[in-house]
Tab-separated table of C-alpha atoms in Angstrom:
chain	number	residue	atom	x	y	z
B	1	UNK	CA	49.778	36.495	38.172
B	2	UNK	CA	51.985	33.818	36.928
B	3	UNK	CA	55.657	34.444	37.086
B	4	UNK	CA	57.893	34.447	33.906
B	5	UNK	CA	61.408	33.331	33.851
B	6	UNK	CA	63.303	35.933	31.572
B	7	UNK	CA	66.773	34.159	31.535
B	8	UNK	CA	67.321	32.268	28.321
B	9	UNK	CA	67.062	28.641	28.981
B	10	UNK	CA	70.962	27.745	27.829
B	11	UNK	CA	72.197	29.898	30.838
B	12	UNK	CA	69.976	29.135	33.507
B	13	UNK	CA	71.474	27.587	36.569
B	14	UNK	CA	71.961	23.561	36.257
B	15	UNK	CA	72.542	23.962	32.505
B	16	UNK	CA	75.966	22.470	31.372
B	17	UNK	CA	78.306	25.416	30.181
B	18	UNK	CA	79.649	25.137	26.749
B	19	UNK	CA	77.115	22.057	25.966
B	20	UNK	CA	76.180	23.868	22.882
B	21	UNK	CA	74.189	22.361	20.382
B	22	UNK	CA	75.617	19.060	20.644
B	23	UNK	CA	74.244	19.051	24.169
B	24	UNK	CA	77.838	17.517	25.480
B	25	UNK	CA	78.128	14.936	22.764
B	26	UNK	CA	81.265	16.529	21.489
B	27	UNK	CA	83.077	16.165	24.879
B	28	UNK	CA	82.018	12.463	24.836
B	29	UNK	CA	83.792	11.910	21.517
B	30	UNK	CA	86.716	13.662	22.604
B	31	UNK	CA	87.098	11.715	25.723
B	32	UNK	CA	86.556	8.435	24.034
B	33	UNK	CA	89.136	9.290	21.491
B	34	UNK	CA	91.655	10.483	24.190
B	35	UNK	CA	91.013	7.240	26.236
B	36	UNK	CA	91.542	4.992	23.040
B	37	UNK	CA	94.622	6.644	22.356
B	38	UNK	CA	96.009	5.952	25.903
B	39	UNK	CA	94.757	2.394	25.530
B	40	UNK	CA	96.338	2.093	22.445
B	41	UNK	CA	99.508	3.432	23.689
B	42	UNK	CA	99.504	1.189	26.653
B	43	UNK	CA	98.874	-1.754	24.502
B	44	UNK	CA	101.501	-0.774	21.926
B	45	UNK	CA	104.070	-0.558	24.862
B	46	UNK	CA	103.117	-4.212	26.015
B	47	UNK	CA	102.951	-5.641	22.857
B	48	UNK	CA	106.521	-4.087	22.349
B	49	UNK	CA	107.717	-5.620	25.811
B	50	UNK	CA	106.045	-8.953	24.738
B	51	UNK	CA	107.789	-9.075	21.507
B	52	UNK	CA	111.221	-8.261	22.934
B	53	UNK	CA	110.907	-10.257	26.200
B	54	UNK	CA	110.243	-13.359	23.947
B	55	UNK	CA	113.059	-12.944	21.732
B	56	UNK	CA	115.127	-12.370	24.819
B	57	UNK	CA	113.681	-15.523	26.675
B	58	UNK	CA	114.555	-17.303	23.572
B	59	UNK	CA	118.032	-16.303	23.489
B	60	UNK	CA	118.485	-16.819	27.365
B	61	UNK	CA	117.125	-20.355	26.941
B	62	UNK	CA	119.439	-21.215	24.216
B	63	UNK	CA	122.430	-19.793	26.055
B	64	UNK	CA	121.244	-21.796	29.100
B	65	UNK	CA	121.082	-24.994	27.106
B	66	UNK	CA	124.565	-24.568	25.975
B	67	UNK	CA	125.768	-23.695	29.178
B	68	UNK	CA	124.046	-26.745	30.708
B	69	UNK	CA	125.399	-28.851	28.252
B	70	UNK	CA	128.797	-27.503	28.474
B	71	UNK	CA	128.671	-27.979	32.440
B	72	UNK	CA	127.532	-31.587	31.896
B	73	UNK	CA	130.642	-32.358	30.054
B	74	UNK	CA	132.634	-31.096	32.553
B	75	UNK	CA	130.610	-32.944	35.516
B	76	UNK	CA	133.054	-35.645	35.925
B	77	UNK	CA	135.726	-33.155	37.035
B	78	UNK	CA	133.389	-31.549	39.608
B	79	UNK	CA	132.580	-34.954	40.985
B	80	UNK	CA	136.227	-35.622	41.282
B	81	UNK	CA	136.731	-32.739	43.178
B	82	UNK	CA	133.959	-33.651	45.493
B	83	UNK	CA	135.349	-37.116	45.967
B	84	UNK	CA	138.678	-35.750	46.807
B	85	UNK	CA	137.195	-33.283	49.264
B	86	UNK	CA	135.289	-35.981	50.930
B	87	UNK	CA	138.448	-38.270	51.176
B	88	UNK	CA	140.422	-35.420	52.668
B	89	UNK	CA	137.925	-34.568	55.241
B	90	UNK	CA	137.384	-38.249	56.126
B	91	UNK	CA	141.315	-38.867	56.464
B	92	UNK	CA	141.626	-35.571	58.389
B	93	UNK	CA	139.024	-36.512	60.824
B	94	UNK	CA	140.669	-40.018	61.489
B	95	UNK	CA	143.992	-38.096	62.094
B	96	UNK	CA	142.405	-35.574	64.283
B	97	UNK	CA	140.636	-38.248	66.438
B	98	UNK	CA	144.000	-40.058	67.424
B	99	UNK	CA	145.441	-39.955	70.966
B	100	UNK	CA	148.814	-38.841	71.017
B	101	UNK	CA	150.717	-41.454	72.708
B	102	UNK	CA	154.167	-40.217	72.205
B	103	UNK	CA	153.138	-37.115	73.951
B	104	UNK	CA	151.649	-38.936	76.896
B	105	UNK	CA	154.746	-41.144	77.293
B	106	UNK	CA	156.896	-37.977	76.986
B	107	UNK	CA	154.855	-36.511	79.822
B	108	UNK	CA	155.078	-39.544	82.057
B	109	UNK	CA	158.839	-39.745	81.822
B	110	UNK	CA	158.738	-35.839	82.602
B	111	UNK	CA	156.709	-36.047	85.830
B	112	UNK	CA	158.031	-38.857	87.417
B	113	UNK	CA	159.926	-38.224	90.447
B	114	UNK	CA	163.530	-39.812	90.987
B	115	UNK	CA	162.323	-41.930	93.744
B	116	UNK	CA	159.914	-43.991	91.647
B	117	UNK	CA	160.379	-46.186	88.486
B	118	UNK	CA	157.858	-47.644	86.212
B	119	UNK	CA	157.815	-51.496	85.521
B	120	UNK	CA	154.846	-51.582	83.388
B	121	UNK	CA	152.358	-49.304	81.520
B	122	UNK	CA	149.150	-50.622	79.950
B	123	UNK	CA	147.317	-47.754	78.121
B	124	UNK	CA	144.099	-48.001	76.292
B	125	UNK	CA	141.667	-45.614	74.702
B	126	UNK	CA	138.287	-46.963	75.923
B	127	UNK	CA	135.412	-45.830	73.456
B	128	UNK	CA	132.991	-43.452	74.944
B	129	UNK	CA	130.184	-46.145	74.819
B	130	UNK	CA	131.504	-47.571	77.896
B	131	UNK	CA	134.442	-49.909	77.741
B	132	UNK	CA	135.849	-50.004	81.473
B	133	UNK	CA	138.851	-47.969	82.315
B	134	UNK	CA	141.871	-49.729	82.474
B	135	UNK	CA	140.586	-52.684	80.432
B	136	UNK	CA	142.998	-54.873	78.472
B	137	UNK	CA	143.775	-54.067	74.631
B	138	UNK	CA	141.770	-56.915	73.732
B	139	UNK	CA	138.680	-55.657	75.609
B	140	UNK	CA	139.045	-52.382	74.146
B	141	UNK	CA	139.534	-53.401	70.679
B	142	UNK	CA	136.418	-55.394	71.079
B	143	UNK	CA	134.359	-52.600	72.070
B	144	UNK	CA	132.040	-51.270	69.234
B	145	UNK	CA	133.736	-48.502	67.288
B	146	UNK	CA	131.439	-45.299	67.353
B	147	UNK	CA	130.853	-43.772	63.917
B	148	UNK	CA	130.940	-40.272	63.325
B	149	UNK	CA	130.099	-38.096	60.093
B	150	UNK	CA	132.357	-35.581	58.387
B	151	UNK	CA	130.686	-32.320	57.270
B	152	UNK	CA	130.678	-33.795	53.528
B	153	UNK	CA	128.416	-36.432	54.864
B	154	UNK	CA	130.942	-39.538	54.559
B	155	UNK	CA	130.572	-41.787	57.492
B	156	UNK	CA	133.820	-42.403	59.249
B	157	UNK	CA	134.430	-45.238	61.709
B	158	UNK	CA	137.481	-44.392	63.866
B	159	UNK	CA	138.719	-47.058	66.206
B	160	UNK	CA	139.288	-44.278	68.786
B	161	UNK	CA	136.237	-42.065	68.129
B	162	UNK	CA	135.685	-38.375	69.865
B	163	UNK	CA	134.707	-38.850	73.232
B	164	UNK	CA	137.025	-41.925	73.837
B	165	UNK	CA	138.943	-41.860	77.081
B	166	UNK	CA	142.224	-42.817	77.230
B	167	UNK	CA	143.687	-44.607	80.566
B	168	UNK	CA	146.992	-45.660	81.552
B	169	UNK	CA	147.462	-48.408	84.085
B	170	UNK	CA	151.099	-48.172	85.582
B	171	UNK	CA	152.709	-50.500	87.798
B	172	UNK	CA	156.075	-49.489	89.326
B	173	UNK	CA	158.278	-49.277	92.349
B	174	UNK	CA	159.155	-46.495	94.913
B	175	UNK	CA	161.600	-46.060	97.712
B	176	UNK	CA	158.764	-45.463	100.172
B	177	UNK	CA	155.239	-45.047	100.536
B	178	UNK	CA	155.971	-41.171	100.658
B	179	UNK	CA	157.357	-41.521	97.266
B	180	UNK	CA	154.256	-43.331	96.002
B	181	UNK	CA	152.191	-40.339	97.248
B	182	UNK	CA	154.549	-38.015	95.363
B	183	UNK	CA	154.195	-39.965	92.267
B	184	UNK	CA	150.716	-39.756	92.281
B	185	UNK	CA	150.648	-35.974	92.650
B	186	UNK	CA	153.241	-35.468	90.012
B	187	UNK	CA	151.040	-37.703	87.568
B	188	UNK	CA	148.340	-35.330	87.824
B	189	UNK	CA	150.673	-32.820	86.146
B	190	UNK	CA	150.609	-34.838	82.905
B	191	UNK	CA	149.069	-32.704	80.121
B	192	UNK	CA	145.651	-33.687	79.463
B	193	UNK	CA	145.145	-35.863	82.660
B	194	UNK	CA	141.614	-35.693	84.231
B	195	UNK	CA	142.253	-37.952	87.326
B	196	UNK	CA	144.924	-40.267	88.943
B	197	UNK	CA	143.788	-43.017	91.239
B	198	UNK	CA	146.023	-45.264	93.280
B	199	UNK	CA	144.978	-48.951	92.632
B	200	UNK	CA	147.534	-50.338	95.387
B	201	UNK	CA	150.711	-49.776	97.031
B	202	UNK	CA	152.268	-52.674	98.805
B	203	UNK	CA	155.652	-52.759	100.661
B	204	UNK	CA	157.275	-56.202	100.921
B	205	UNK	CA	157.978	-56.676	104.531
B	206	UNK	CA	161.024	-58.623	105.636
B	207	UNK	CA	160.745	-60.580	108.949
B	208	UNK	CA	163.666	-60.560	111.081
B	209	UNK	CA	167.035	-61.609	109.737
B	210	UNK	CA	165.567	-64.078	107.252
B	211	UNK	CA	164.670	-62.533	103.832
B	212	UNK	CA	161.250	-63.533	103.148
B	213	UNK	CA	159.448	-62.016	99.910
B	214	UNK	CA	161.253	-59.405	98.650
B	215	UNK	CA	158.516	-58.435	95.936
B	216	UNK	CA	159.412	-57.328	92.558
B	217	UNK	CA	160.948	-54.072	93.586
B	218	UNK	CA	163.379	-55.267	96.287
B	219	UNK	CA	163.088	-55.530	100.060
B	220	UNK	CA	161.172	-52.612	101.883
B	221	UNK	CA	160.271	-50.828	98.725
B	222	UNK	CA	156.509	-50.733	97.999
B	223	UNK	CA	155.306	-51.797	94.703
B	224	UNK	CA	152.583	-49.629	93.480
B	225	UNK	CA	149.727	-49.544	90.841
B	226	UNK	CA	147.763	-46.651	89.664
B	227	UNK	CA	145.656	-45.607	86.948
B	228	UNK	CA	145.690	-42.368	84.778
B	229	UNK	CA	142.539	-41.222	83.013
B	230	UNK	CA	143.082	-38.659	80.461
B	231	UNK	CA	140.383	-36.055	79.277
B	232	UNK	CA	138.104	-37.496	76.426
B	233	UNK	CA	139.399	-37.209	72.931
B	234	UNK	CA	138.132	-34.086	71.316
B	235	UNK	CA	135.538	-34.186	68.338
B	236	UNK	CA	136.873	-33.451	65.031
B	237	UNK	CA	138.220	-29.964	64.577
B	238	UNK	CA	138.448	-29.447	68.125
B	239	UNK	CA	141.849	-28.338	69.914
B	240	UNK	CA	144.372	-31.026	69.586
B	241	UNK	CA	145.492	-32.482	73.032
B	242	UNK	CA	149.015	-32.259	72.309
B	243	UNK	CA	149.906	-29.808	69.743
B	244	UNK	CA	153.146	-28.882	71.799
B	245	UNK	CA	154.690	-32.571	72.068
B	246	UNK	CA	158.366	-32.089	72.298
B	247	UNK	CA	160.753	-34.495	70.967
B	248	UNK	CA	162.922	-35.391	74.066
B	249	UNK	CA	162.611	-38.229	76.200
B	250	UNK	CA	163.959	-38.404	79.574
B	251	UNK	CA	163.834	-42.231	79.732
B	252	UNK	CA	162.694	-41.888	83.392
B	253	UNK	CA	161.100	-44.991	84.911
B	254	UNK	CA	163.284	-47.393	83.876
I	1	UNK	CA	66.107	14.140	29.847
I	2	UNK	CA	68.195	17.336	30.884
I	3	UNK	CA	71.512	18.292	29.383
I	4	UNK	CA	73.216	17.283	32.479
I	5	UNK	CA	71.620	13.950	32.605
I	6	UNK	CA	72.657	13.447	28.945
I	7	UNK	CA	76.252	14.438	29.526
I	8	UNK	CA	76.415	12.002	32.714
I	9	UNK	CA	75.239	9.143	30.589
I	10	UNK	CA	77.879	10.239	27.748
I	11	UNK	CA	80.444	9.975	30.353
I	12	UNK	CA	79.440	6.638	31.649
I	13	UNK	CA	79.394	5.095	28.299
I	14	UNK	CA	82.638	6.325	27.525
I	15	UNK	CA	84.143	5.205	30.630
I	16	UNK	CA	82.391	1.828	30.196
I	17	UNK	CA	83.905	1.541	26.648
I	18	UNK	CA	87.339	2.367	27.733
I	19	UNK	CA	87.197	-0.067	30.824
I	20	UNK	CA	86.164	-2.827	28.398
I	21	UNK	CA	89.114	-1.986	26.112
I	22	UNK	CA	91.408	-2.167	29.007
I	23	UNK	CA	90.207	-5.176	30.323
I	24	UNK	CA	89.641	-7.074	27.043
I	25	UNK	CA	92.827	-5.749	25.245
I	26	UNK	CA	95.519	-3.984	27.166
I	27	UNK	CA	95.360	-5.758	30.478
I	28	UNK	CA	96.016	-9.257	28.975
I	29	UNK	CA	98.983	-7.783	27.067
I	30	UNK	CA	100.563	-6.297	30.245
I	31	UNK	CA	99.959	-9.567	32.201
I	32	UNK	CA	101.468	-11.520	29.260
I	33	UNK	CA	104.420	-8.949	29.427
I	34	UNK	CA	104.680	-9.280	33.043
I	35	UNK	CA	104.798	-13.097	32.841
I	36	UNK	CA	107.389	-12.919	30.070
I	37	UNK	CA	109.416	-10.501	32.606
I	38	UNK	CA	109.202	-13.319	35.385
I	39	UNK	CA	110.306	-15.957	33.070
I	40	UNK	CA	113.183	-13.963	31.653
I	41	UNK	CA	114.298	-13.374	35.330
I	42	UNK	CA	114.127	-17.124	35.944
I	43	UNK	CA	115.796	-17.966	32.816
I	44	UNK	CA	118.559	-15.308	33.491
I	45	UNK	CA	118.902	-17.103	37.034
I	46	UNK	CA	119.143	-20.209	35.501
I	47	UNK	CA	121.863	-19.106	33.000
I	48	UNK	CA	123.790	-17.555	35.844
I	49	UNK	CA	123.707	-21.008	37.672
I	50	UNK	CA	124.837	-22.635	34.705
I	51	UNK	CA	127.670	-20.221	33.986
I	52	UNK	CA	128.637	-20.671	37.443
I	53	UNK	CA	128.750	-24.310	36.920
I	54	UNK	CA	130.908	-23.848	34.008
I	55	UNK	CA	133.242	-21.745	35.768
I	56	UNK	CA	133.476	-24.098	38.794
I	57	UNK	CA	133.831	-27.118	36.527
I	58	UNK	CA	136.465	-25.379	34.435
I	59	UNK	CA	138.323	-24.585	37.728
I	60	UNK	CA	138.135	-28.209	38.569
I	61	UNK	CA	139.506	-29.183	35.273
I	62	UNK	CA	142.242	-26.752	35.766
I	63	UNK	CA	143.083	-28.425	39.054
I	64	UNK	CA	142.327	-31.911	38.072
I	65	UNK	CA	146.238	-33.054	37.933
I	66	UNK	CA	147.021	-31.667	41.550
I	67	UNK	CA	143.565	-33.123	42.903
I	68	UNK	CA	144.506	-36.497	41.236
I	69	UNK	CA	147.821	-36.431	42.966
I	70	UNK	CA	146.258	-35.541	46.180
I	71	UNK	CA	143.713	-38.498	45.934
I	72	UNK	CA	146.543	-40.742	45.449
I	73	UNK	CA	148.684	-39.473	48.219
I	74	UNK	CA	145.471	-39.836	50.418
I	75	UNK	CA	145.450	-43.434	49.257
I	76	UNK	CA	148.817	-44.020	50.785
I	77	UNK	CA	147.122	-43.400	54.149
I	78	UNK	CA	144.022	-45.213	53.298
I	79	UNK	CA	144.420	-47.437	50.446
I	80	UNK	CA	141.698	-49.393	48.479
I	81	UNK	CA	143.253	-52.541	49.274
I	82	UNK	CA	144.499	-54.215	52.521
I	83	UNK	CA	148.228	-53.434	51.478
I	84	UNK	CA	149.650	-55.511	54.405
I	85	UNK	CA	153.157	-55.842	52.692
I	86	UNK	CA	153.610	-52.023	52.475
I	87	UNK	CA	152.398	-51.534	56.152
I	88	UNK	CA	154.810	-54.159	57.291
I	89	UNK	CA	157.548	-52.357	55.012
I	90	UNK	CA	156.581	-49.013	56.582
I	91	UNK	CA	156.740	-50.044	60.182
I	92	UNK	CA	159.999	-52.254	59.581
I	93	UNK	CA	161.537	-49.225	58.292
I	94	UNK	CA	160.173	-46.720	61.124
I	95	UNK	CA	161.380	-49.284	63.700
I	96	UNK	CA	164.837	-49.684	62.299
I	97	UNK	CA	165.322	-45.978	61.899
I	98	UNK	CA	164.452	-45.787	65.727
I	99	UNK	CA	166.471	-48.706	66.772
I	100	UNK	CA	163.620	-50.575	67.952
I	101	UNK	CA	163.239	-54.551	67.146
I	102	UNK	CA	160.078	-55.155	65.233
I	103	UNK	CA	159.232	-58.494	66.681
I	104	UNK	CA	155.760	-59.523	65.423
I	105	UNK	CA	152.827	-58.360	63.737
I	106	UNK	CA	149.329	-60.065	64.166
I	107	UNK	CA	146.283	-59.243	62.119
I	108	UNK	CA	143.145	-58.923	63.810
I	109	UNK	CA	142.043	-57.858	67.183
I	110	UNK	CA	144.464	-58.319	70.194
I	111	UNK	CA	144.091	-61.654	71.920
I	112	UNK	CA	143.203	-63.454	68.727
I	113	UNK	CA	146.750	-64.623	68.224
I	114	UNK	CA	145.718	-68.169	68.560
I	115	UNK	CA	143.599	-68.097	65.784
I	116	UNK	CA	145.021	-68.316	62.195
I	117	UNK	CA	146.264	-65.025	60.775
I	118	UNK	CA	143.579	-63.560	58.737
I	119	UNK	CA	143.966	-60.132	57.218
I	120	UNK	CA	140.194	-59.714	56.554
I	121	UNK	CA	138.899	-56.407	57.742
I	122	UNK	CA	136.686	-56.813	60.509
I	123	UNK	CA	134.606	-53.726	60.898
I	124	UNK	CA	133.140	-51.578	58.018
I	125	UNK	CA	130.492	-48.776	58.017
I	126	UNK	CA	128.112	-48.287	54.651
I	127	UNK	CA	129.805	-45.558	53.239
I	128	UNK	CA	133.133	-45.215	55.653
I	129	UNK	CA	136.329	-46.881	55.746
I	130	UNK	CA	137.008	-50.301	56.736
I	131	UNK	CA	138.966	-51.023	59.937
I	132	UNK	CA	141.782	-53.291	59.991
I	133	UNK	CA	143.049	-54.107	63.635
I	134	UNK	CA	146.709	-55.320	64.066
I	135	UNK	CA	148.623	-56.194	67.107
I	136	UNK	CA	152.481	-55.043	66.870
I	137	UNK	CA	155.227	-56.130	69.338
I	138	UNK	CA	158.425	-54.069	69.551
I	139	UNK	CA	161.493	-54.309	71.729
I	140	UNK	CA	163.435	-51.454	72.574
I	141	UNK	CA	164.258	-48.648	75.044
I	142	UNK	CA	161.633	-46.358	76.454
I	143	UNK	CA	163.179	-43.479	74.321
I	144	UNK	CA	163.332	-45.509	71.242
I	145	UNK	CA	159.721	-46.727	71.582
I	146	UNK	CA	158.582	-43.078	72.150
I	147	UNK	CA	160.242	-42.029	68.969
I	148	UNK	CA	158.676	-44.953	67.222
I	149	UNK	CA	155.292	-43.798	68.378
I	150	UNK	CA	156.039	-40.230	67.120
I	151	UNK	CA	156.978	-41.783	63.823
I	152	UNK	CA	154.090	-43.747	63.519
I	153	UNK	CA	151.736	-40.752	64.044
I	154	UNK	CA	153.782	-38.807	61.766
I	155	UNK	CA	152.547	-40.799	58.532
I	156	UNK	CA	149.666	-38.582	58.438
I	157	UNK	CA	149.432	-35.454	60.331
I	158	UNK	CA	147.574	-32.044	59.927
I	159	UNK	CA	149.859	-29.104	59.091
I	160	UNK	CA	149.691	-25.806	60.886
I	161	UNK	CA	147.938	-24.277	57.939
I	162	UNK	CA	145.103	-26.757	58.241
I	163	UNK	CA	146.227	-29.072	55.473
I	164	UNK	CA	147.187	-32.849	55.639
I	165	UNK	CA	150.425	-34.247	55.216
I	166	UNK	CA	150.548	-38.138	54.298
I	167	UNK	CA	153.722	-39.866	54.133
I	168	UNK	CA	152.393	-43.216	54.742
I	169	UNK	CA	149.750	-45.410	55.986
I	170	UNK	CA	147.588	-43.892	58.608
I	171	UNK	CA	147.494	-45.956	61.937
I	172	UNK	CA	145.165	-45.242	65.103
I	173	UNK	CA	146.798	-46.744	68.213
I	174	UNK	CA	144.105	-47.781	70.473
I	175	UNK	CA	146.531	-49.529	73.092
I	176	UNK	CA	149.884	-49.577	74.115
I	177	UNK	CA	151.398	-51.749	76.567
I	178	UNK	CA	154.989	-51.467	77.841
I	179	UNK	CA	156.697	-54.209	79.891
I	180	UNK	CA	160.196	-54.954	80.980
I	181	UNK	CA	161.547	-57.464	78.425
I	182	UNK	CA	162.813	-60.696	79.906
I	183	UNK	CA	166.122	-61.659	79.100
I	184	UNK	CA	166.545	-64.930	77.109
I	185	UNK	CA	167.347	-67.705	79.528
I	186	UNK	CA	167.163	-65.707	82.805
I	187	UNK	CA	163.743	-64.881	83.197
I	188	UNK	CA	164.286	-61.139	84.889
I	189	UNK	CA	164.145	-58.019	83.269
I	190	UNK	CA	166.927	-57.084	80.915
I	191	UNK	CA	168.056	-53.572	81.789
I	192	UNK	CA	166.637	-50.778	79.957
I	193	UNK	CA	164.789	-53.107	77.487
I	194	UNK	CA	161.085	-53.097	76.912
I	195	UNK	CA	158.543	-54.884	75.245
I	196	UNK	CA	155.996	-52.765	73.618
I	197	UNK	CA	152.658	-54.258	72.442
I	198	UNK	CA	150.752	-51.932	70.272
I	199	UNK	CA	146.863	-52.509	69.244
I	200	UNK	CA	146.662	-50.234	66.202
I	201	UNK	CA	143.737	-49.837	63.340
I	202	UNK	CA	144.609	-49.323	59.764
I	203	UNK	CA	141.925	-48.459	57.418
I	204	UNK	CA	140.876	-49.367	53.887
I	205	UNK	CA	138.575	-47.493	51.384
I	206	UNK	CA	135.301	-48.970	50.512
I	207	UNK	CA	135.494	-51.608	48.070
I	208	UNK	CA	133.308	-49.761	45.647
I	209	UNK	CA	135.450	-46.680	45.463
I	210	UNK	CA	138.833	-47.522	44.393
I	211	UNK	CA	141.720	-45.412	44.849
I	212	UNK	CA	140.475	-42.464	42.552
I	213	UNK	CA	136.890	-43.549	41.726
I	214	UNK	CA	137.687	-45.014	38.392
I	215	UNK	CA	139.583	-41.766	37.352
I	216	UNK	CA	142.735	-41.635	35.595
I	217	UNK	CA	145.831	-39.142	35.758
I	218	UNK	CA	144.584	-37.690	32.648
I	219	UNK	CA	140.800	-37.804	32.992
I	220	UNK	CA	138.122	-38.206	35.489
I	221	UNK	CA	136.294	-40.458	32.972
I	222	UNK	CA	135.543	-43.800	34.529
I	223	UNK	CA	137.418	-46.514	32.348
I	224	UNK	CA	136.634	-50.291	32.813
I	225	UNK	CA	139.728	-50.737	34.852
I	226	UNK	CA	142.184	-48.563	36.396
I	227	UNK	CA	145.177	-49.060	38.027
I	228	UNK	CA	147.516	-46.194	39.592
I	229	UNK	CA	150.849	-46.543	41.298
I	230	UNK	CA	150.661	-45.382	45.230
I	231	UNK	CA	154.324	-44.370	44.915
I	232	UNK	CA	153.748	-41.063	43.185
I	233	UNK	CA	154.454	-38.892	45.942
I	234	UNK	CA	158.068	-40.047	46.184
I	235	UNK	CA	158.515	-40.389	49.866
I	236	UNK	CA	160.521	-43.524	49.809
I	237	UNK	CA	157.946	-45.579	50.637
I	238	UNK	CA	157.544	-48.978	48.756
I	239	UNK	CA	156.094	-48.655	45.315
I	240	UNK	CA	153.081	-50.703	45.757
I	241	UNK	CA	150.685	-50.825	42.772
I	242	UNK	CA	147.127	-50.231	43.956
I	243	UNK	CA	144.437	-51.782	41.772
I	244	UNK	CA	141.446	-49.384	41.619
I	245	UNK	CA	138.563	-51.598	41.427
I	246	UNK	CA	134.998	-50.403	40.415
């Protein structure tokens, strides 16, 4: 016996609910219309943005052109300010790279003991490239000057570039060899001194009653020579070696 | 074909149609809008930069007079020309004030006294200052020479605020030699008198820059020839005309 399905075909399982007589075509049309409406809305928004941004871009471009033109007319002023800044930095670097001779001589007079005197001082600033310490001024000035660069980029060649080592070669007299030793110790107290080395200390001898060679300092007084080496000159912007230089001089050593 | 299949096909066709509309119409428009937004941002940045340039340039124009005066003052420390007479005047004035006898000046490196005096600069760097070495000889006491050294250094100093105070020619002392001065006709040291031999270097601006790079007191525009007075700062230094050559 053959089974017969008595359920109406539109209500059977698997059939779309509400498909109706259009078999669902109405839903498709509605969905399409809705989708097209959304697309049209998005396109309209984008089109509006395009037009407004084009206008904005044109306006900004025109403003930029006017501003650049105005700025270009004022360029000489900015260039001049840059020139002034370069000059200022270059001069400042040269100023800072100097060795404070006045302070060094003041210190020399300050530390010298009473029993010693200075007859000659030969100070030089040897370049860091290797001029020998204690060289003569001629030898020092012949040394190739080092070149440094300011932050602004201008090359500045100082005759006493950073890293140069000032040295003093002093010659003098003392009342005894002990006083020479004291002098060497006191010379180490000079502000900025890195080392003090004795070159010679010779006492002129008298033989018997006859005065022979009294030497430059007198009979029985030793003549000494020493070399004072200072710390290397600081780089530009570094600490000044002698910012506290005083204005008094003892005049000692004469 | 069942109803279900038919609905599926309709849905797919609708989605395909909408996707095509999105890809062909809406998406390009949105991309163009986004591209324009980027261009607007870039243009706004350029505008801000240009406006910043105008602001800084306007400030530079407002400060031009003081900047020009500053450059002229710096020109006293490092002039565009050798300016040996003003250097000699400055040193003679300083030594006179400190009771030191200014005995001699030799242009060039120390040890070249035998050669004919030549004030030609001996060392230069491509973009830097030209060096002019000199050798000076002074006579005076230790204290007076000490004060002279201070005075020479004081022509250009850094201030405590980090500024630069220029009142004369910038000199870098390379070497100082102090010896007892021999008395005339006797040959032994005079009491208290020293001879100081100083090896120093003065500096000159590069030849292609001039004092102010062609600027005038009223305008930075470069004229054909410009001259400016270095005595503008009024420090009592000699009024030397510094020709700014281009």
